[in-house]
Coordinates of N, CA and C in Angstrom, one line a residue:
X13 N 0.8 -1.2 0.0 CA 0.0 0.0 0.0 C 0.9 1.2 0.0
X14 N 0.7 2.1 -0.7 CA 1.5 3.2 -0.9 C 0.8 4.3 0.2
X15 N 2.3 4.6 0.6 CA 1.9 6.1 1.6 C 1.4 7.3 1.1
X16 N 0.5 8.0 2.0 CA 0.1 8.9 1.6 C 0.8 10.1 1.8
X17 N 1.5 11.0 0.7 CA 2.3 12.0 1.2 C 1.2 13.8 1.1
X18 N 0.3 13.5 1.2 CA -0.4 14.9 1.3 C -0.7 15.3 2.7
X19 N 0.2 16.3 2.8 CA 0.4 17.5 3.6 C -0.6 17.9 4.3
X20 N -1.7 18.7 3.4 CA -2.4 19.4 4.0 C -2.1 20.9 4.0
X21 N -3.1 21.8 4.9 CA -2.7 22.7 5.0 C -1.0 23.2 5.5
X22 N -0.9 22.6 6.8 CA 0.4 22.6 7.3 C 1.7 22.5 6.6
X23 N 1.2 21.4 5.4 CA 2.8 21.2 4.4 C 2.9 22.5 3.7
X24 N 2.0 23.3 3.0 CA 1.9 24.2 2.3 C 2.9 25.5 2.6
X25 N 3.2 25.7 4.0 CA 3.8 26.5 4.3 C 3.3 27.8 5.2
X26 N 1.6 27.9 5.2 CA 0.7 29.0 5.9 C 0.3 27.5 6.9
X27 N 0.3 28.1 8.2 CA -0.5 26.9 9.5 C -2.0 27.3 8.8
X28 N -2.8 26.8 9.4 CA -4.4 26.8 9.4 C -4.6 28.1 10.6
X29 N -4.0 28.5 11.8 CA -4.1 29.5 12.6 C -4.0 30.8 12.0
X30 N -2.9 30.4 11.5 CA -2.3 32.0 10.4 C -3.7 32.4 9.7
X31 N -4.1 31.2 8.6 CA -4.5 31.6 7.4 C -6.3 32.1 8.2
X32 N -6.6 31.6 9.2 CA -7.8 32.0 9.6 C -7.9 33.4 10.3
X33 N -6.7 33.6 10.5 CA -6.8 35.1 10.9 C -6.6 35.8 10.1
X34 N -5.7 35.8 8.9 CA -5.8 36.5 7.4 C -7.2 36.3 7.0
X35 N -8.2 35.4 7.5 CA -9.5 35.4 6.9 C -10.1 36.3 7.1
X36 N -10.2 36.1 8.7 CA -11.0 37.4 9.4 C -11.0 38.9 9.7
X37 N -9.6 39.0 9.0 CA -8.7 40.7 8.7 C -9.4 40.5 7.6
X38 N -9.5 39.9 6.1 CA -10.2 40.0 5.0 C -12.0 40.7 5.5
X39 N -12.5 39.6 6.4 CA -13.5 40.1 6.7 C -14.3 41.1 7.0
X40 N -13.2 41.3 8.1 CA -13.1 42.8 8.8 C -13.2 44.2 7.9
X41 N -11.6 44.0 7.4 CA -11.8 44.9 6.0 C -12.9 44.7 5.3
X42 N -13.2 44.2 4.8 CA -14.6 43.7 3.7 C -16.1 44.8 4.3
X43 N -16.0 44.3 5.4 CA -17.1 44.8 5.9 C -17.1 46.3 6.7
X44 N -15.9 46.8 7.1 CA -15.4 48.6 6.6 C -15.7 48.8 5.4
X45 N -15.1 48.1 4.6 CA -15.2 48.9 3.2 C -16.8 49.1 2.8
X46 N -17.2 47.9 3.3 CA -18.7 47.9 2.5 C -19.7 49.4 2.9
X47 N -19.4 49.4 4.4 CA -20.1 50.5 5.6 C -19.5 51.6 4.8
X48 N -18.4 51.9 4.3 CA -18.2 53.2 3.8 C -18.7 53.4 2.7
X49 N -18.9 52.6 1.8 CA -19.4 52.7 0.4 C -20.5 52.8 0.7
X50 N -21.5 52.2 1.7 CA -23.3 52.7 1.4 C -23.3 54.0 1.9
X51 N -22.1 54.7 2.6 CA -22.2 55.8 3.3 C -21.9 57.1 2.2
X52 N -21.4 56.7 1.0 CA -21.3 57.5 0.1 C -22.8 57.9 -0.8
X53 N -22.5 58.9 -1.7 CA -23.0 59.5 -2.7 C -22.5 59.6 -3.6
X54 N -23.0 59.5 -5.1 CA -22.8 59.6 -6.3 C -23.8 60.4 -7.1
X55 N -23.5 61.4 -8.2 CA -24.1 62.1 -8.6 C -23.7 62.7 -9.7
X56 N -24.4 62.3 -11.1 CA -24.1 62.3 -12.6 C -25.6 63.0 -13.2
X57 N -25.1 64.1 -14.2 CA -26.2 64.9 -15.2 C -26.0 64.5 -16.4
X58 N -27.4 64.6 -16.9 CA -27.1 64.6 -18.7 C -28.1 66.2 -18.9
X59 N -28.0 65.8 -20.0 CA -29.2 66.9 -20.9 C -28.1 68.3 -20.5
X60 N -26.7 68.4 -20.6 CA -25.9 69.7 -20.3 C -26.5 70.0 -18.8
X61 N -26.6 69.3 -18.1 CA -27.0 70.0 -16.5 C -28.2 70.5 -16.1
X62 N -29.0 69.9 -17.1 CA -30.6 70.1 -17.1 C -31.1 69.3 -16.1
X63 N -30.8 67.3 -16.3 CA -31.1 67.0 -15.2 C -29.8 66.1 -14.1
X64 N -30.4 66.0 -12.6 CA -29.1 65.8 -12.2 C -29.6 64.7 -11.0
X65 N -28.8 63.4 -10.8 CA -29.6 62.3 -10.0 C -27.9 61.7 -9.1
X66 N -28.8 61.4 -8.0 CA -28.0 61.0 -7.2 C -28.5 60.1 -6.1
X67 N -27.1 58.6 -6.1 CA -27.3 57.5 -6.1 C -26.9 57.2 -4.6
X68 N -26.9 56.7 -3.5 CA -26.4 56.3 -2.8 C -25.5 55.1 -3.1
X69 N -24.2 54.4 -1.8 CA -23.7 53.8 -2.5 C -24.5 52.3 -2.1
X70 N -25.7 52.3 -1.6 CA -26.9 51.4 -1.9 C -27.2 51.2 -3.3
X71 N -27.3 52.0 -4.0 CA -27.5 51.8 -5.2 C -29.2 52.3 -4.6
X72 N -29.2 53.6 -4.4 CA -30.8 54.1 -4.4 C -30.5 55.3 -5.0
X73 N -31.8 55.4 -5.5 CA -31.9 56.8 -6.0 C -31.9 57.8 -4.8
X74 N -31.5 58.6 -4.3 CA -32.0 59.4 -3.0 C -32.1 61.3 -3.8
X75 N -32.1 61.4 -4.9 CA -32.2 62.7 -5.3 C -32.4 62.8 -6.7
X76 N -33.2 63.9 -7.1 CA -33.3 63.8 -8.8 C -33.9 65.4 -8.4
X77 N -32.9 66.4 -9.9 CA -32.9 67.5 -9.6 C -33.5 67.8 -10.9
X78 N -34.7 68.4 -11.3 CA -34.8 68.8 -13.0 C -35.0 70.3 -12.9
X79 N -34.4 71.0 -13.8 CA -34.7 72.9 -13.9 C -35.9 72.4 -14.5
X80 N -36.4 73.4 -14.2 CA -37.9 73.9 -15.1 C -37.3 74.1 -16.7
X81 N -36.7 74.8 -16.7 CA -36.7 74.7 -18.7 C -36.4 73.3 -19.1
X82 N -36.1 72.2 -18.5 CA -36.2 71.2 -19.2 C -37.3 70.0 -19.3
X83 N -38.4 71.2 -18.9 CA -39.2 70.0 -19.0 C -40.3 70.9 -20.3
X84 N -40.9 70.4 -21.3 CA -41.4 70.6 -22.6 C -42.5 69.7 -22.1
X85 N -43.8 70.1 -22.4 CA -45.0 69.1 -22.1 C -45.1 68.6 -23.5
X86 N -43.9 69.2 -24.5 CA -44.5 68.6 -26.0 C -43.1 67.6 -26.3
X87 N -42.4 67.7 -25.1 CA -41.1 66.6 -25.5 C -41.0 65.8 -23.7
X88 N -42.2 65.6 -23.6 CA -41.9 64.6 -22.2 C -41.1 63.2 -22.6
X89 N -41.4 62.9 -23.7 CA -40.2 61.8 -23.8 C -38.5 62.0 -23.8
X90 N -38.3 63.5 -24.3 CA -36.7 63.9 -23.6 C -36.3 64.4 -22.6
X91 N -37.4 64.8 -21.6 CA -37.6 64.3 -19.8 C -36.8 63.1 -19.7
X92 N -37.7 62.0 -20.4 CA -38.0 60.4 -19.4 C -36.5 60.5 -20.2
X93 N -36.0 60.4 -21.0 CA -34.4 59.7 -21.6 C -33.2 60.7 -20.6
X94 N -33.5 62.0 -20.2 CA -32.4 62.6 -20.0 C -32.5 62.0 -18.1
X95 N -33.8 61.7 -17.5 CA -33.8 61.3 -16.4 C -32.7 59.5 -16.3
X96 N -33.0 59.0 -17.2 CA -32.5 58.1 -17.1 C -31.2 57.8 -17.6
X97 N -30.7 58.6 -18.3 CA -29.3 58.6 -18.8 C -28.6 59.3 -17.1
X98 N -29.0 60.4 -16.1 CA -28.5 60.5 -15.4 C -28.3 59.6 -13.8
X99 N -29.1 58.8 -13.8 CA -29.3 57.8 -12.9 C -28.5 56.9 -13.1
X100 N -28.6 56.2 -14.9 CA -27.8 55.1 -14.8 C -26.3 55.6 -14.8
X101 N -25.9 57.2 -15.2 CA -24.5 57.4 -14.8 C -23.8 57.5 -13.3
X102 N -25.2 58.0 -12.9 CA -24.7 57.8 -11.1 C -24.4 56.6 -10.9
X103 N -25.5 55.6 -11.2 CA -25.2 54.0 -10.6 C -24.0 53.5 -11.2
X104 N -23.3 53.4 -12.3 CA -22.1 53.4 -13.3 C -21.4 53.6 -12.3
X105 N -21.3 54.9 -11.7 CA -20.1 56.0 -10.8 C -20.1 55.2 -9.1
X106 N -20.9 54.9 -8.8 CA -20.8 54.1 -7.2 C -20.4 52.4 -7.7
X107 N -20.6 51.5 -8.9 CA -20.4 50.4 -9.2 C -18.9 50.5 -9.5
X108 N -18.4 50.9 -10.4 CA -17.0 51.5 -10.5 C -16.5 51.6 -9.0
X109 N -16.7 52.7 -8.4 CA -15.9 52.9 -6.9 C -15.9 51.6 -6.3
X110 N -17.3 51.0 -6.2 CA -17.0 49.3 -5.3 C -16.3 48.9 -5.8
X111 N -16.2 48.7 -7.3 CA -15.0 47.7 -7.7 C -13.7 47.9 -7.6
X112 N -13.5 48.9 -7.3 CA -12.0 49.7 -7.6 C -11.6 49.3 -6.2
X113 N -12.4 49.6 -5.3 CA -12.7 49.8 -3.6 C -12.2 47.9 -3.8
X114 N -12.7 46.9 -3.7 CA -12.9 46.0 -3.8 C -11.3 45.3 -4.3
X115 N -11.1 45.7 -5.2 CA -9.7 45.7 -6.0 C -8.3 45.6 -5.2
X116 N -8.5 46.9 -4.4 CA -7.6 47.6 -3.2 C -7.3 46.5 -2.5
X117 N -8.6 45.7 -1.6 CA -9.0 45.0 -0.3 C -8.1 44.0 -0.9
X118 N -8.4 43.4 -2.1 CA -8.2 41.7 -2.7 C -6.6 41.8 -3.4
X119 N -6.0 42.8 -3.4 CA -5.0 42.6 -4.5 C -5.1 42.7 -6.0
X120 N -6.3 42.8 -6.2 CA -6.5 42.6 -7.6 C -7.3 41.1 -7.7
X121 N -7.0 40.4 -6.9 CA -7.6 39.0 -7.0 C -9.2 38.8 -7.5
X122 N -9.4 38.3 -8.7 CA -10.7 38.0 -8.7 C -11.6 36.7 -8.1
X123 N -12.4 37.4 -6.9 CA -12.9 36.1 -6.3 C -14.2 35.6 -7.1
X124 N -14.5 35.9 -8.4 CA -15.5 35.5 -8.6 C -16.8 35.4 -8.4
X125 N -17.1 36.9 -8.1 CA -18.6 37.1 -7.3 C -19.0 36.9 -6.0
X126 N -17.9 36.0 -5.5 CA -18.1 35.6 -4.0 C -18.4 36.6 -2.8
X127 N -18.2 37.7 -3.2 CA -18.3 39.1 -2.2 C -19.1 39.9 -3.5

């Protein structure tokens, strides 16, 4: 019967004690980072600064600013397009920062959605 030479964690070179407390610094971190990012704001215009929307880093809308001259009762459909071109740039603008934010925490490492 042939011997088993697998190690395990311990052959590897990191103990299992080590690597669980690099877990929970990961954690730790993870979950600052997260508290700071819903604690932010994000806030992107289209239509030249006609309209202006701002995102938390929940990903909520918590603000939507329109001037009066941009709203036309005979062009409400370039309302609805300029509302929505600035919302989804807000959300764009806080999705970006998480990832970047995220980037920092991991090395660059891609965990594959896991967080």
């Amino acid at each position: 019967m042939a011997k088993n030479n697998f190690r395990g964690f311990n052959g590897g070179g990191m103990n299992q004690a080590a690597m669980m407390k690099q877990a929970q610094k990961l954690q730790q971190d993870m979950l600052r980072m997260q508290q700071e990012q819903e604690a932010k704001t994000y806030t992107a215009s289209s239509g030249g600064g006609m309209v202006s929307a701002t995102v938390s880093g929940k990903r909520e809308l918590v603000a939507l600013e329109v001037k009066p001259e941009a709203v036309d009762p005979d062009d409400v459909e370039m309302l609805q397009d300029m509302v929505i071109a600035a919302v989804n740039e807000a959300l764009r603008a806080a999705e970006t920062d998480a990832n970047n934010n995220m980037s920092k925490l991991t090395g660059g490492l891609n965990l594959g959605g896991l967080f």
